[in-house]
mmCIF file of C-alpha atoms and ligand atoms in Angstrom:
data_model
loop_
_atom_site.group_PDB
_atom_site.id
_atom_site.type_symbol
_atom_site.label_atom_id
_atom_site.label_comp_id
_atom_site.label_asym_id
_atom_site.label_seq_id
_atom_site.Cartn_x
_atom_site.Cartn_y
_atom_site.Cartn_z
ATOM 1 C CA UNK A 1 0.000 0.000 0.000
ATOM 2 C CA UNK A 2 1.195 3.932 -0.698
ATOM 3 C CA UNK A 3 1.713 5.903 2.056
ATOM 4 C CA UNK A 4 1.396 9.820 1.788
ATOM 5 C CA UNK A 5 1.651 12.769 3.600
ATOM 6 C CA UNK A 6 -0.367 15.646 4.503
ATOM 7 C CA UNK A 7 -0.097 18.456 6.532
ATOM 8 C CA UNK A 8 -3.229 20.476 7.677
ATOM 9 C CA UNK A 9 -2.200 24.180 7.789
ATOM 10 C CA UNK A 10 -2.744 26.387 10.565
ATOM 11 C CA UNK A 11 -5.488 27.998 8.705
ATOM 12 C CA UNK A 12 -7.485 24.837 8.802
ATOM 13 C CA UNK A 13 -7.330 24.376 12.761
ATOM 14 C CA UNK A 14 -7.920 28.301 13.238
ATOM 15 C CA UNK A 15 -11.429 27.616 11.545
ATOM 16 C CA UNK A 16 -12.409 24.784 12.808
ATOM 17 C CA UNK A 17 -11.936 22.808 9.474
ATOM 18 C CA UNK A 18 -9.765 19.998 11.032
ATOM 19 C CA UNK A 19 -12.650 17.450 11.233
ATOM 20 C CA UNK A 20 -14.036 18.353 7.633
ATOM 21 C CA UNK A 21 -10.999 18.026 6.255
ATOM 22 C CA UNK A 22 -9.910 14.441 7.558
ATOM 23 C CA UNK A 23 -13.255 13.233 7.368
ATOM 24 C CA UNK A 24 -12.821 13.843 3.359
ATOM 25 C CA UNK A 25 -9.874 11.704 3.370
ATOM 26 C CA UNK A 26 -11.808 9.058 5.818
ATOM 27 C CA UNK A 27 -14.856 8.914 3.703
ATOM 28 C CA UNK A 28 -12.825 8.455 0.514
ATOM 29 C CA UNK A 29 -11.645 5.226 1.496
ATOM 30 C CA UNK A 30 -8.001 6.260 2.804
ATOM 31 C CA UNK A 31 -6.863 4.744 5.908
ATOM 32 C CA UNK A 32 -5.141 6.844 8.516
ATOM 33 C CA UNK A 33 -1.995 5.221 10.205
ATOM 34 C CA UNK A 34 -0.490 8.536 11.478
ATOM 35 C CA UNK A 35 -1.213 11.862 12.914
ATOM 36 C CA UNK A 36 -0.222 13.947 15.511
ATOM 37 C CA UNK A 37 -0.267 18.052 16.059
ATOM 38 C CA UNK A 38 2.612 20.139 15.641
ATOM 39 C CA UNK A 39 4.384 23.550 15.557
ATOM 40 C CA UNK A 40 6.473 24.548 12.833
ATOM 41 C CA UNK A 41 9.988 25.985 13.444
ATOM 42 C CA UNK A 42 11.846 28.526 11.182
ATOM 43 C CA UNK A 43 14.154 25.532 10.239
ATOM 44 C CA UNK A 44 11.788 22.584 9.907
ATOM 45 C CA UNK A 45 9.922 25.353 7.901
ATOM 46 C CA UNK A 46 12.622 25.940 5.492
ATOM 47 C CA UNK A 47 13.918 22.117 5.159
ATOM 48 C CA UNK A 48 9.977 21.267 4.326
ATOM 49 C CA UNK A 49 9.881 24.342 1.851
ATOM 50 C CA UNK A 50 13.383 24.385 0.410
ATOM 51 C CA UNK A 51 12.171 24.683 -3.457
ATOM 52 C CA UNK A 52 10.832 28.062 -2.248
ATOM 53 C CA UNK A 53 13.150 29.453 0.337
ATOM 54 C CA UNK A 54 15.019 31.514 -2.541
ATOM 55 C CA UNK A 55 11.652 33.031 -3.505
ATOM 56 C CA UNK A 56 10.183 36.669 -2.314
ATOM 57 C CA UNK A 57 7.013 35.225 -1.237
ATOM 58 C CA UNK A 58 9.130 32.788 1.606
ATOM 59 C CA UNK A 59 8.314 35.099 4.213
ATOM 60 C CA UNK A 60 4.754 34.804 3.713
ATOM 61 C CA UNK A 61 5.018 31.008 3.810
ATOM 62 C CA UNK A 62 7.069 30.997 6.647
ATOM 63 C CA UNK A 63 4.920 33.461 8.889
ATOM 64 C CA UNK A 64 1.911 31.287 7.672
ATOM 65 C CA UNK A 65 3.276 28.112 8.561
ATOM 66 C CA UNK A 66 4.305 29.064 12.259
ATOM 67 C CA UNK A 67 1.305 30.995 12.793
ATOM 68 C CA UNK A 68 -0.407 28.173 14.773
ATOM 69 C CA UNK A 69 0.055 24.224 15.277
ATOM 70 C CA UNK A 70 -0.640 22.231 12.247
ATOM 71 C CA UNK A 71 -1.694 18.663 11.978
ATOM 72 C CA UNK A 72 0.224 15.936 10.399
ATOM 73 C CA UNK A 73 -1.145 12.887 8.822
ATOM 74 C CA UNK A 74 0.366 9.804 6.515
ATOM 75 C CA UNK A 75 -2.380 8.485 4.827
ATOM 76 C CA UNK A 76 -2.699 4.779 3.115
ATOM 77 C CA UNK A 77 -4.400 3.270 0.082
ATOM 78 C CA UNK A 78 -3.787 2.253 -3.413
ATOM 79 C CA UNK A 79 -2.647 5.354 -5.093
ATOM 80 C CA UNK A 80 -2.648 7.716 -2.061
ATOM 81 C CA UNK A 81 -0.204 10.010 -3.439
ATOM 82 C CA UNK A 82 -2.127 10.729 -6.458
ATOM 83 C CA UNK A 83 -5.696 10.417 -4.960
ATOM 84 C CA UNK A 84 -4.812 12.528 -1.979
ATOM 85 C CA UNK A 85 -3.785 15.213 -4.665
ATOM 86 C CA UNK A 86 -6.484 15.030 -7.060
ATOM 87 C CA UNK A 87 -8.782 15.586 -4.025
ATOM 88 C CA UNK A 88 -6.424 18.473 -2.645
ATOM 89 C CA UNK A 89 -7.063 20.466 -5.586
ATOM 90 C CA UNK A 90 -5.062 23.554 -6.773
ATOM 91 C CA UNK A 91 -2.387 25.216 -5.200
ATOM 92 C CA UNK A 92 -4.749 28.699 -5.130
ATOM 93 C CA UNK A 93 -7.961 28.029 -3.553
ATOM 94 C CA UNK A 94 -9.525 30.727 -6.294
ATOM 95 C CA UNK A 95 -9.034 28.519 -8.654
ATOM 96 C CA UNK A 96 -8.736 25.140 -7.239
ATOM 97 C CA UNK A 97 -12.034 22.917 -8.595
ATOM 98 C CA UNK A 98 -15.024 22.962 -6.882
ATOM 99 C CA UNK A 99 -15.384 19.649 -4.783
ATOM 100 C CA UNK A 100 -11.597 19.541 -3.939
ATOM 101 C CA UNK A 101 -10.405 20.402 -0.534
ATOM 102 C CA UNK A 102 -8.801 23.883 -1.257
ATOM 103 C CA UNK A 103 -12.078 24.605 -4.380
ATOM 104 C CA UNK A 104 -14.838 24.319 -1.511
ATOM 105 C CA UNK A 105 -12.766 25.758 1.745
ATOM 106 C CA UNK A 106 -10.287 28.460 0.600
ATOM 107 C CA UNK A 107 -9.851 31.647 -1.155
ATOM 108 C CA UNK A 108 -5.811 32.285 -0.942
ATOM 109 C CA UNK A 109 -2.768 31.137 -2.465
ATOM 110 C CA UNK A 110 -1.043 30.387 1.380
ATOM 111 C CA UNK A 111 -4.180 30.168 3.029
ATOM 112 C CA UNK A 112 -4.590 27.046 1.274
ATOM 113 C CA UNK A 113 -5.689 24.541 3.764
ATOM 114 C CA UNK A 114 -3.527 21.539 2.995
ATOM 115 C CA UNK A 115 -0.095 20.146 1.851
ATOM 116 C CA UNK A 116 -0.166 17.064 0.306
ATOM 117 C CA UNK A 117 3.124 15.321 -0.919
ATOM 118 C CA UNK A 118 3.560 15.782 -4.866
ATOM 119 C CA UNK A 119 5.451 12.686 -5.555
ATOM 120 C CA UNK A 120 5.707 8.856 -3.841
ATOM 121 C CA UNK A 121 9.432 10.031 -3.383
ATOM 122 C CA UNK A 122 8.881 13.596 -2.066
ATOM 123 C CA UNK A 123 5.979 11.610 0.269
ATOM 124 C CA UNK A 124 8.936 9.010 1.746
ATOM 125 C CA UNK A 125 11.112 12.226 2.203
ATOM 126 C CA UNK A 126 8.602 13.893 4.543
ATOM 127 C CA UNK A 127 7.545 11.698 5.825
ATOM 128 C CA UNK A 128 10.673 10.422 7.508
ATOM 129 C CA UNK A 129 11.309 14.692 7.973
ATOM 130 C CA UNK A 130 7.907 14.845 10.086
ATOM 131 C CA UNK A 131 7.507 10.971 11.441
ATOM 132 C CA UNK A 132 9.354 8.293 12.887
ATOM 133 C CA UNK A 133 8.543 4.003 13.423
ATOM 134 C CA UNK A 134 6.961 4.807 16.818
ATOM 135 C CA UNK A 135 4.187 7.025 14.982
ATOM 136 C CA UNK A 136 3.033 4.643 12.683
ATOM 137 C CA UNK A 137 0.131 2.480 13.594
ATOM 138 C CA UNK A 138 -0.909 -1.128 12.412
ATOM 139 C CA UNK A 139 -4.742 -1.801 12.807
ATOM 140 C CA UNK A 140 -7.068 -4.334 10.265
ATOM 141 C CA UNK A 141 -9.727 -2.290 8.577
ATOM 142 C CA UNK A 142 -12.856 -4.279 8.370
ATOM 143 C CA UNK A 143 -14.351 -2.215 5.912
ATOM 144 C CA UNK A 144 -11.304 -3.692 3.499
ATOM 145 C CA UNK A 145 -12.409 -6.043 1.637
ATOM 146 C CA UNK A 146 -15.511 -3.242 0.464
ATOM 147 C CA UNK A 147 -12.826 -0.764 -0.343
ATOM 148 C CA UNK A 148 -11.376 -2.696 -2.820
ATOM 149 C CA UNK A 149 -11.870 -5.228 -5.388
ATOM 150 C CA UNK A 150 -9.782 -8.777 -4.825
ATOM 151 C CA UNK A 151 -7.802 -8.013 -7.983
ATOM 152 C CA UNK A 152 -6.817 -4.796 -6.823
ATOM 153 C CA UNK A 153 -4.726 -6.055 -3.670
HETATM 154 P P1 LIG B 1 1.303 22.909 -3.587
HETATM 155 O O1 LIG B 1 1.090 23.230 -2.118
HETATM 156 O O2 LIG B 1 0.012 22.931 -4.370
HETATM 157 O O3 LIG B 1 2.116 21.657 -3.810
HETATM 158 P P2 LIG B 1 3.703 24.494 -4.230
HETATM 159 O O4 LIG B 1 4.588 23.353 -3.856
HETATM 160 O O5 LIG B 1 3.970 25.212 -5.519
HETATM 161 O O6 LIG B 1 2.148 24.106 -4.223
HETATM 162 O O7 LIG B 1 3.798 25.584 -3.094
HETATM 163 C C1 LIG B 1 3.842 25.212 -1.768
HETATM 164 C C2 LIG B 1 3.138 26.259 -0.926
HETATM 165 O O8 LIG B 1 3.841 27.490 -1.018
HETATM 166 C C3 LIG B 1 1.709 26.542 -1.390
HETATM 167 O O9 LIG B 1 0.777 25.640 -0.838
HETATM 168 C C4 LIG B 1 1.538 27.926 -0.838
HETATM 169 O O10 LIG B 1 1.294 27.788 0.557
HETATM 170 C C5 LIG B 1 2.912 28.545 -1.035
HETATM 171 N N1 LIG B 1 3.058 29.269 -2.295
HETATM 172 C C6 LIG B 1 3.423 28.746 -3.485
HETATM 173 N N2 LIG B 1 3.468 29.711 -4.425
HETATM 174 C C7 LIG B 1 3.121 30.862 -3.809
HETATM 175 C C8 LIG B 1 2.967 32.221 -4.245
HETATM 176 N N3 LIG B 1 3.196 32.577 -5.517
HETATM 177 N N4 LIG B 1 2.576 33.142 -3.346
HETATM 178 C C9 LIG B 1 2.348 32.778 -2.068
HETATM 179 N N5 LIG B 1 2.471 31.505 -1.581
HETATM 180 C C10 LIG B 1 2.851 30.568 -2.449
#
């Protein structure tokens, strides 16, 4: 199974969008075998966002970021990467789709609600940056077998 990883900003638990949000992923079919709360630091901020440290709008990002805790999940399913993105939408809320995550809660580029990992290898990278082996746990789903087909596992 694919692992990803998703962070939800502070935006999301300044208005009370923290249970919407997950319950998206939950209802989707995506199985949740991490999460814990967290507060950004100027360096964990910078590692995480080190494509766009060099850029003028860092600042913005940064201040965002460590402007209250944020939640961290690794979702699980066939495809997570992929289907966690689809569903995450685009980057700018304005024009993100309408039924995504960021197209039915946001209206801002940084305000944005979510980060959700891009690649399967930029998902293992943070999520050994955010996570370690005691985080992770291992529970049967016995909704399983009517999440996916038998030739799909
Ligand atoms: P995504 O979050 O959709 O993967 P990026 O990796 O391009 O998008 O950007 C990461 C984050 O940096 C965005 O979610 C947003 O918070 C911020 N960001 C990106 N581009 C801009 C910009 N032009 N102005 C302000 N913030 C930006």
């Amino acid at each position: 199974m694919e692992r990803t990883f998703v962070i939800l900003k502070p935006c999301t638990l300044q208005r009370g969008l923290v249970g919407e949000v997950i319950s998206r992923f939950e209802k989707k079919g995506l199985k949740l075998v991490a999460m814990k709360m967290y507060r950004f630091t100027k360096e964990k901020c910078a590692q995480h966002y080190a494509h766009l440290v060099s850029k003028p709008f860092y600042p913005i990002i940064e201040s965002s970021m460590m402007a209250a805790p944020v939640i961290l999940c690794c979702w699980e399913g066939i495809d997570a990467v992929s289907v966690v993105r689809e569903m995450t939408g685009a980057t700018n809320g304005r024009n993100a789709a309408p039924g995504t995550v960021r197209g039915d809660f946001c209206m801002s580029h940084q305000e944005n609600i979510v980060h959700a990992s891009d690649s399967q290898e930029t998902a293992k990278a943070e999520l050994e940056r955010f996570f370690t082996a005691d985080d992770y746990f291992e529970y049967d789903s016995p909704l399983f077998d009517y999440l996916y087909a038998k030739d799909e596992l």
